[in-house]
Structures are given as C-alpha cells and as structure tokens.
Amino acid sequence: MKPRTFLELAYFGIKTVILRRQEPLMGSIILTDRCNLSCRHCAVGNITSVIYPYIQIKADMEKMYSDGIRILFLYGGEPFLWQVHGITLRDLVIEAKRMGFLLVNIVTNGTFRLDVPEADLIMVSLDGGRENHNYIRGDTYDTILENITDSISDNICLYMAINNINKRDIETVCQTAKSLPNVKAISFNFHTPYPGTEGLMLTREERKDCCDQIEGLIGEGYPIFNLRSAFPYIIDNSFRTPCHQCIVMENGKMWTCGRCIEIPNLCSQCGFFFAAEFSLVFSGHVSVIFDMLRTYLRYL
Ligand code: SF4
Ligand code: SF4
C-alpha cells in the first residue's frame, strides 16, 4: 500500500471512530447483473441482464468520490461482460484511479482473462477444490486456474463463499492460493441465505469449526485476507449491521451496506466478512483495528 493511501485511510478511520461518524469509505458499483454462469448459491445474476451505460457508471463513480468514498469495488453479475462502445472494465479501473480512488478492486468469476494490472486486487471466486467448485459453479475450475496462471499481474485474491457443500475444502483452497504465483491471498465469506438458497447455510457450530480452521491456517502462514479478531462476532452474527461505511450503487440507486439490506432479517444471518470487519473497525474495536492494519499492509 502506498504511504499516501495508508495515511488517508488511517485519517478517515481515526475521524470516524473518535467523532462516531457514519460517512462511507467503501463503495461497490454493479456494472451489470448479466452473467455467463448460473451458480447454485446465486440470487443476483441475470435478473435483468442489462449492461448499464458508461455515462451512468461514470456518474456513480463521481457521486461516490464526492461523498468521500476512496475504496471502490466493481462487480456484477460478471463485470468482465461489461463493455460499452469499446470502453472496457480495464478502462473503468484506469478512470477510477485517475479520479482519485485510492484502492480499486474487481470481483469476478474468473472465467475471462484477468489482465487488469491497474486494479489493486482482482477477487476471483473459487468455491472449493475442483469437484465441489464445479458442482456449485459449473465446469469452470480449470478455466479459472488457467486464467490466473496466464494473468499478466499478481494482483489476484481468491474469494471463497463457504457453504455446507464446500465447508471441508478450506485447506485445499488455501493450498491452491499458496501454489499460484499470481495469487496474493485468499478471502473467505460464509454463505448468506438469500431467499431460495437457505439450504446452503452453515449452522453456528459449522461456522465456528470453519473459523477455528481458518485461524489455524493463518497461524501456519497461509496468505489469508481475513481478520481473525473478528471471527467471534462473525460466528455469532453479533456485529452491528448495517455497516454505514459501505455502500452499493446500481444504475444510480444507492444502498447502505448492500442491496441485501432490503431483504427482511437477512442482516442477522449475514455471511459477508467485509461487512463484519468494517463494522467492527469503525465501531472502535481496538484488536480488530490492529488486525486490519497488519493484514491490509501485508496484502495491499
Ligand atoms: S458468477 Fe456471481 S453473479 Fe454469476 S451466477 Fe455465479 S454468483 Fe451469480
Ligand atoms: S446482509 Fe445486511 S449486513 Fe450483510 S452485507 Fe447485506 S446489508 Fe450488509
């Protein structure tokens, strides 16, 4: 992480905690809900299949920047399907950087070439070893690993949503992350039970077992981009929701924390580690703040 980025983020954090402010820092823009996959746990892909216009995406980025947001995520659907009049996802990343965003990240299913060296992180979904991943996401495992290996940059972070199909694959995915030179780290989430996907959810005991395992793997030196100090709150879903430091925009509309905020009772079963970690950091949990500093300085 560049010193300027670190100082700006640290200043934001100190201001937010001391003054108990609720301004957002992290923003996500949905470029399209179109997707080339049809994953078992998905509740957001191909509902409209609209590719949002470039002018709208640019306006969303400008709005976020003027609201003080400095960490930007671009995602879908599948964001690599977004292309308007020859303007590509890579062009959007370059434009966001030029606008002044400090960190610009992409979230993708990894089935397209991953050549966006300007992005700080490209989060690539890998939901287990080959068998379980392919069961959840279709026959894509080998393509994804090939795209990661062929990428021209090493800014890739694996992204695994743990559910009751792949819960035993945590170590396998960590080993895969460690074995791929272009992968910096792996980040875990638990399955969030969107309507229609409740059957994939983990019990509290299963979440605890997974967190114990991840904690052990962090101890063994695997490159894990999660904060172990936040695990007790994630296991019990006892962190404050929604997280006011995160917002999402889609086609000019804005939500605090996530679009999922509109689904009754979902926040009390949230599996998004980022939502928990940001919420805890900006509520002033000292151990989580130090954990975040240590982890982010290592992987960003
Ligand atoms: S890749 Fe993402 S958006 Fe596409 S179907 Fe899978 S979970 Fe849904
Ligand atoms: S489920 Fe609630 S707490 Fe979790 S990301 Fe969505 S809005 Fe935020």
CSV table of C-alpha atoms and ligand atoms in Angstrom, one decimal:
chain,number,residue,atom,x,y,z
A,1,MET,CA,0.0,0.0,0.0
A,2,LYS,CA,1.3,3.4,-0.9
A,3,PRO,CA,2.1,5.7,2.1
A,4,ARG,CA,-0.5,8.3,0.9
A,5,THR,CA,-3.2,5.6,0.7
A,6,PHE,CA,-2.3,4.4,4.2
A,7,LEU,CA,-2.3,7.9,5.7
A,8,GLU,CA,-5.7,8.9,4.1
A,9,LEU,CA,-7.4,5.6,5.2
A,10,ALA,CA,-5.9,6.0,8.7
A,11,TYR,CA,-7.1,9.6,9.0
A,12,PHE,CA,-10.6,8.5,7.9
A,13,GLY,CA,-10.6,5.7,10.4
A,14,ILE,CA,-9.5,7.9,13.3
A,15,LYS,CA,-12.0,10.6,12.5
A,16,THR,CA,-14.9,8.1,12.1
A,17,VAL,CA,-14.1,6.3,15.4
A,18,ILE,CA,-13.5,9.4,17.5
A,19,LEU,CA,-16.3,11.5,16.2
A,20,ARG,CA,-18.7,8.5,15.8
A,21,ARG,CA,-19.3,9.5,12.2
A,22,GLN,CA,-21.2,7.3,9.7
A,23,GLU,CA,-19.7,8.5,6.4
A,24,PRO,CA,-19.0,5.7,3.9
A,25,LEU,CA,-15.5,4.8,2.8
A,26,MET,CA,-16.0,1.7,0.7
A,27,GLY,CA,-18.3,1.7,-2.4
A,28,SER,CA,-19.3,-1.0,-4.8
A,29,ILE,CA,-20.8,-0.4,-8.2
A,30,ILE,CA,-22.8,-3.1,-10.0
A,31,LEU,CA,-21.9,-2.7,-13.7
A,32,THR,CA,-24.4,-5.3,-14.9
A,33,ASP,CA,-26.3,-8.3,-13.5
A,34,ARG,CA,-25.5,-10.2,-16.7
A,35,CYS,CA,-23.5,-13.4,-16.0
A,36,ASN,CA,-22.2,-16.3,-18.1
A,37,LEU,CA,-22.6,-18.7,-15.1
A,38,SER,CA,-25.5,-19.9,-13.1
A,39,CYS,CA,-24.2,-20.8,-9.7
A,40,ARG,CA,-26.2,-22.8,-7.2
A,41,HIS,CA,-26.0,-20.2,-4.5
A,42,CYS,CA,-26.6,-17.1,-6.7
A,43,ALA,CA,-29.5,-14.8,-6.1
A,44,VAL,CA,-28.4,-11.8,-8.1
A,45,GLY,CA,-27.3,-12.9,-11.6
A,46,ASN,CA,-29.3,-12.4,-14.8
A,47,ILE,CA,-32.4,-10.9,-13.3
A,48,THR,CA,-32.4,-8.1,-15.9
A,49,SER,CA,-29.2,-8.8,-17.9
A,50,VAL,CA,-28.9,-5.1,-18.6
A,51,ILE,CA,-25.4,-3.6,-19.2
A,52,TYR,CA,-25.6,-0.2,-17.6
A,53,PRO,CA,-24.4,2.7,-19.7
A,54,TYR,CA,-20.9,4.1,-19.4
A,55,ILE,CA,-22.3,7.6,-18.6
A,56,GLN,CA,-24.3,6.1,-15.6
A,57,ILE,CA,-21.3,4.2,-14.3
A,58,LYS,CA,-19.1,7.3,-14.5
A,59,ALA,CA,-21.8,9.4,-12.7
A,60,ASP,CA,-22.0,6.7,-10.0
A,61,MET,CA,-18.2,6.9,-9.6
A,62,GLU,CA,-18.2,10.7,-9.4
A,63,LYS,CA,-21.0,10.6,-6.8
A,64,MET,CA,-19.1,8.2,-4.7
A,65,TYR,CA,-15.9,10.1,-4.9
A,66,SER,CA,-17.6,13.4,-4.0
A,67,ASP,CA,-19.2,11.6,-1.0
A,68,GLY,CA,-15.7,10.8,0.3
A,69,ILE,CA,-15.5,7.1,-0.8
A,70,ARG,CA,-12.0,6.1,-1.5
A,71,ILE,CA,-12.1,2.3,-1.8
A,72,LEU,CA,-14.1,1.1,-4.9
A,73,PHE,CA,-15.2,-2.3,-5.9
A,74,LEU,CA,-16.6,-3.0,-9.4
A,75,TYR,CA,-18.7,-6.1,-9.8
A,76,GLY,CA,-21.7,-7.8,-11.4
A,77,GLY,CA,-23.1,-10.2,-12.4
A,78,GLU,CA,-19.9,-10.7,-14.2
A,79,PRO,CA,-18.0,-7.4,-14.6
A,80,PHE,CA,-15.8,-8.6,-17.5
A,81,LEU,CA,-19.0,-8.8,-19.6
A,82,TRP,CA,-19.4,-5.1,-19.2
A,83,GLN,CA,-18.3,-3.3,-22.3
A,84,VAL,CA,-19.8,-0.2,-23.9
A,85,HIS,CA,-18.7,1.3,-27.2
A,86,GLY,CA,-15.3,-0.2,-26.9
A,87,ILE,CA,-14.8,1.0,-23.3
A,88,THR,CA,-13.9,-2.0,-21.1
A,89,LEU,CA,-13.7,-2.9,-17.4
A,90,ARG,CA,-10.0,-2.1,-17.5
A,91,ASP,CA,-10.7,1.4,-18.8
A,92,LEU,CA,-13.1,1.9,-15.9
A,93,VAL,CA,-10.4,0.9,-13.4
A,94,ILE,CA,-8.0,3.4,-15.0
A,95,GLU,CA,-10.6,6.1,-14.9
A,96,ALA,CA,-11.4,5.4,-11.2
A,97,LYS,CA,-7.7,5.7,-10.4
A,98,ARG,CA,-7.4,8.9,-12.3
A,99,MET,CA,-10.5,10.3,-10.4
A,100,GLY,CA,-8.6,9.7,-7.1
A,101,PHE,CA,-9.9,6.4,-5.7
A,102,LEU,CA,-7.1,5.0,-3.5
A,103,LEU,CA,-7.9,1.3,-4.0
A,104,VAL,CA,-9.9,0.0,-7.0
A,105,ASN,CA,-10.8,-3.7,-6.9
A,106,ILE,CA,-12.7,-6.1,-9.2
A,107,VAL,CA,-14.9,-9.0,-8.2
A,108,THR,CA,-15.1,-11.7,-10.9
A,109,ASN,CA,-16.0,-15.3,-11.5
A,110,GLY,CA,-12.6,-15.7,-13.2
A,111,THR,CA,-13.7,-17.2,-16.5
A,112,PHE,CA,-12.4,-14.3,-18.6
A,113,ARG,CA,-8.8,-13.2,-19.0
A,114,LEU,CA,-7.7,-11.4,-15.8
A,115,ASP,CA,-5.4,-8.7,-17.4
A,116,VAL,CA,-6.1,-5.6,-15.4
A,117,PRO,CA,-2.8,-4.7,-13.8
A,118,GLU,CA,-4.1,-1.3,-12.8
A,119,ALA,CA,-6.5,-2.9,-10.3
A,120,ASP,CA,-5.3,-3.2,-6.7
A,121,LEU,CA,-7.0,-6.5,-6.3
A,122,ILE,CA,-8.9,-8.8,-8.6
A,123,MET,CA,-11.1,-11.0,-6.4
A,124,VAL,CA,-11.7,-14.3,-8.2
A,125,SER,CA,-14.3,-16.7,-6.9
A,126,LEU,CA,-13.1,-20.2,-6.2
A,127,ASP,CA,-15.6,-22.2,-4.2
A,128,GLY,CA,-13.6,-25.3,-3.2
A,129,GLY,CA,-11.5,-28.0,-4.8
A,130,ARG,CA,-12.3,-29.0,-8.4
A,131,GLU,CA,-15.2,-31.3,-7.6
A,132,ASN,CA,-17.1,-29.0,-5.2
A,133,HIS,CA,-16.3,-25.8,-7.1
A,134,ASN,CA,-17.6,-27.3,-10.4
A,135,TYR,CA,-20.7,-28.7,-8.6
A,136,ILE,CA,-21.5,-25.2,-7.3
A,137,ARG,CA,-20.3,-23.0,-10.2
A,138,GLY,CA,-20.5,-25.3,-13.3
A,139,ASP,CA,-17.4,-26.7,-15.1
A,140,THR,CA,-15.2,-23.7,-14.7
A,141,TYR,CA,-12.4,-24.7,-12.3
A,142,ASP,CA,-9.7,-25.5,-14.8
A,143,THR,CA,-10.5,-22.4,-16.9
A,144,ILE,CA,-10.2,-20.2,-13.8
A,145,LEU,CA,-6.9,-21.7,-12.8
A,146,GLU,CA,-5.6,-21.2,-16.3
A,147,ASN,CA,-6.7,-17.6,-16.4
A,148,ILE,CA,-5.0,-16.9,-13.1
A,149,THR,CA,-1.8,-18.6,-14.2
A,150,ASP,CA,-1.8,-16.7,-17.5
A,151,SER,CA,-2.6,-13.3,-16.0
A,152,ILE,CA,0.0,-10.6,-16.6
A,153,SER,CA,-0.1,-9.4,-13.0
A,154,ASP,CA,0.0,-10.8,-9.5
A,155,ASN,CA,-2.9,-8.8,-8.0
A,156,ILE,CA,-5.3,-11.7,-7.6
A,157,CYS,CA,-7.1,-12.7,-4.4
A,158,LEU,CA,-9.2,-15.9,-4.3
A,159,TYR,CA,-12.6,-15.4,-2.9
A,160,MET,CA,-14.5,-18.4,-1.4
A,161,ALA,CA,-18.1,-18.4,-0.1
A,162,ILE,CA,-18.2,-21.3,2.4
A,163,ASN,CA,-21.4,-23.3,2.5
A,164,ASN,CA,-22.5,-26.7,3.6
A,165,ILE,CA,-21.3,-28.3,0.3
A,166,ASN,CA,-17.7,-27.0,0.3
A,167,LYS,CA,-17.1,-26.5,4.0
A,168,ARG,CA,-14.4,-29.2,4.0
A,169,ASP,CA,-12.4,-27.6,1.2
A,170,ILE,CA,-11.0,-24.6,3.1
A,171,GLU,CA,-7.5,-26.0,3.4
A,172,THR,CA,-7.5,-27.2,-0.2
A,173,VAL,CA,-8.3,-23.7,-1.4
A,174,CYS,CA,-5.6,-22.2,0.8
A,175,GLN,CA,-3.1,-24.6,-0.7
A,176,THR,CA,-4.2,-23.7,-4.2
A,177,ALA,CA,-3.8,-20.0,-3.3
A,178,LYS,CA,-0.3,-20.6,-2.0
A,179,SER,CA,0.7,-22.6,-5.0
A,180,LEU,CA,-0.2,-19.9,-7.6
A,181,PRO,CA,2.4,-17.2,-8.0
A,182,ASN,CA,-0.2,-14.6,-9.2
A,183,VAL,CA,-2.4,-15.1,-6.1
A,184,LYS,CA,-1.6,-12.7,-3.2
A,185,ALA,CA,-4.1,-14.1,-0.8
A,186,ILE,CA,-7.5,-15.8,-0.2
A,187,SER,CA,-10.5,-14.2,1.4
A,188,PHE,CA,-13.4,-16.2,2.9
A,189,ASN,CA,-17.1,-15.4,3.4
A,190,PHE,CA,-19.9,-17.6,4.7
A,191,HIS,CA,-22.9,-18.2,2.5
A,192,THR,CA,-25.6,-15.5,3.2
A,193,PRO,CA,-29.0,-17.2,3.0
A,194,TYR,CA,-30.7,-15.2,0.3
A,195,PRO,CA,-34.3,-16.4,-0.3
A,196,GLY,CA,-34.2,-19.7,-2.2
A,197,THR,CA,-30.6,-20.5,-1.0
A,198,GLU,CA,-31.3,-21.1,2.7
A,199,GLY,CA,-30.4,-24.8,2.3
A,200,LEU,CA,-26.7,-23.9,1.8
A,201,MET,CA,-26.4,-22.1,5.1
A,202,LEU,CA,-24.0,-23.2,7.8
A,203,THR,CA,-25.1,-23.7,11.4
A,204,ARG,CA,-23.4,-21.8,14.2
A,205,GLU,CA,-21.3,-24.8,15.1
A,206,GLU,CA,-20.2,-25.2,11.5
A,207,ARG,CA,-19.3,-21.5,11.3
A,208,LYS,CA,-17.2,-21.9,14.5
A,209,ASP,CA,-15.4,-25.0,13.1
A,210,CYS,CA,-14.6,-23.2,9.9
A,211,CYS,CA,-13.3,-20.1,11.8
A,212,ASP,CA,-11.2,-22.4,14.0
A,213,GLN,CA,-9.7,-24.0,10.9
A,214,ILE,CA,-9.1,-20.6,9.2
A,215,GLU,CA,-7.4,-19.3,12.3
A,216,GLY,CA,-5.1,-22.4,12.4
A,217,LEU,CA,-4.2,-21.8,8.7
A,218,ILE,CA,-3.4,-18.2,9.4
A,219,GLY,CA,-1.1,-19.4,12.1
A,220,GLU,CA,0.6,-21.8,9.7
A,221,GLY,CA,1.3,-18.8,7.4
A,222,TYR,CA,-1.3,-19.3,4.7
A,223,PRO,CA,-2.0,-15.9,2.9
A,224,ILE,CA,-5.5,-15.3,4.4
A,225,PHE,CA,-7.0,-11.9,3.9
A,226,ASN,CA,-9.5,-12.0,6.8
A,227,LEU,CA,-9.2,-10.7,10.4
A,228,ARG,CA,-9.2,-13.5,13.0
A,229,SER,CA,-10.1,-11.0,15.7
A,230,ALA,CA,-13.5,-10.6,14.0
A,231,PHE,CA,-14.3,-14.3,14.0
A,232,PRO,CA,-16.2,-14.5,17.3
A,233,TYR,CA,-18.5,-11.7,16.0
A,234,ILE,CA,-18.9,-13.4,12.6
A,235,ILE,CA,-19.7,-16.8,14.2
A,236,ASP,CA,-22.4,-15.3,16.4
A,237,ASN,CA,-23.5,-12.6,13.9
A,238,SER,CA,-23.1,-10.1,16.8
A,239,PHE,CA,-21.5,-7.3,14.8
A,240,ARG,CA,-23.5,-4.1,14.2
A,241,THR,CA,-25.5,-4.0,11.0
A,242,PRO,CA,-25.8,-2.4,8.6
A,243,CYS,CA,-22.2,-1.2,8.1
A,244,HIS,CA,-22.5,2.5,7.4
A,245,GLN,CA,-19.0,2.7,5.9
A,246,CYS,CA,-20.0,0.5,3.0
A,247,ILE,CA,-22.4,1.5,0.2
A,248,VAL,CA,-23.6,-0.1,-3.1
A,249,MET,CA,-24.8,1.7,-6.2
A,250,GLU,CA,-26.6,0.2,-9.2
A,251,ASN,CA,-27.8,2.3,-12.1
A,252,GLY,CA,-27.9,5.5,-9.9
A,253,LYS,CA,-29.6,3.9,-6.9
A,254,MET,CA,-27.8,3.7,-3.6
A,255,TRP,CA,-28.0,1.3,-0.7
A,256,THR,CA,-26.2,1.4,2.7
A,257,CYS,CA,-24.1,-1.7,3.2
A,258,GLY,CA,-25.6,-3.9,0.5
A,259,ARG,CA,-28.7,-4.3,-1.7
A,260,CYS,CA,-29.4,-7.2,0.6
A,261,ILE,CA,-30.5,-4.7,3.2
A,262,GLU,CA,-33.9,-4.8,1.6
A,263,ILE,CA,-34.4,-8.5,2.4
A,264,PRO,CA,-36.1,-8.8,5.8
A,265,ASN,CA,-34.0,-10.4,8.6
A,266,LEU,CA,-31.0,-11.2,6.3
A,267,CYS,CA,-28.6,-8.9,8.1
A,268,SER,CA,-28.9,-11.1,11.3
A,269,GLN,CA,-27.6,-14.0,9.2
A,270,CYS,CA,-25.0,-12.0,7.2
A,271,GLY,CA,-22.0,-14.1,6.0
A,272,PHE,CA,-20.0,-11.2,4.5
A,273,PHE,CA,-16.8,-11.0,6.4
A,274,PHE,CA,-16.0,-7.5,5.0
A,275,ALA,CA,-19.3,-6.1,6.4
A,276,ALA,CA,-18.4,-7.5,9.8
A,277,GLU,CA,-14.8,-6.4,9.7
A,278,PHE,CA,-15.6,-2.8,8.6
A,279,SER,CA,-18.4,-2.5,11.1
A,280,LEU,CA,-16.2,-3.6,13.9
A,281,VAL,CA,-13.3,-1.4,12.9
A,282,PHE,CA,-15.4,1.7,12.7
A,283,SER,CA,-17.2,0.9,15.9
A,284,GLY,CA,-13.7,1.2,17.5
A,285,HIS,CA,-12.8,-2.4,18.3
A,286,VAL,CA,-9.1,-1.9,19.0
A,287,SER,CA,-8.0,-5.5,18.4
A,288,VAL,CA,-9.8,-5.6,15.0
A,289,ILE,CA,-8.3,-2.2,14.1
A,290,PHE,CA,-4.7,-3.5,14.7
A,291,ASP,CA,-5.5,-6.8,12.9
A,292,MET,CA,-6.8,-4.8,9.9
A,293,LEU,CA,-3.6,-2.6,9.8
A,294,ARG,CA,-1.4,-5.7,10.0
A,295,THR,CA,-3.4,-7.7,7.3
A,296,TYR,CA,-4.0,-4.8,4.9
A,297,LEU,CA,-0.4,-3.6,5.0
A,298,ARG,CA,0.6,-7.2,4.1
A,299,TYR,CA,-1.7,-7.8,1.2
A,300,LEU,CA,-2.4,-4.4,-0.4
B,1,SF4,S1,-20.7,-15.8,-11.0
B,1,SF4,FE1,-21.6,-14.5,-9.5
B,1,SF4,S2,-23.3,-13.4,-10.5
B,1,SF4,FE2,-22.7,-15.1,-11.8
B,1,SF4,S3,-24.1,-16.7,-11.3
B,1,SF4,FE3,-22.2,-17.0,-10.1
B,1,SF4,S4,-22.6,-16.0,-8.1
B,1,SF4,FE4,-24.2,-15.2,-9.6
B,2,SF4,S1,-26.8,-8.9,4.7
B,2,SF4,FE1,-27.0,-6.9,5.8
B,2,SF4,S2,-25.1,-6.6,6.9
B,2,SF4,FE2,-24.8,-8.2,5.4
B,2,SF4,S3,-23.9,-7.2,3.6
B,2,SF4,FE3,-26.1,-7.3,3.3
B,2,SF4,S4,-26.9,-5.4,4.1
B,2,SF4,FE4,-24.9,-5.6,4.9
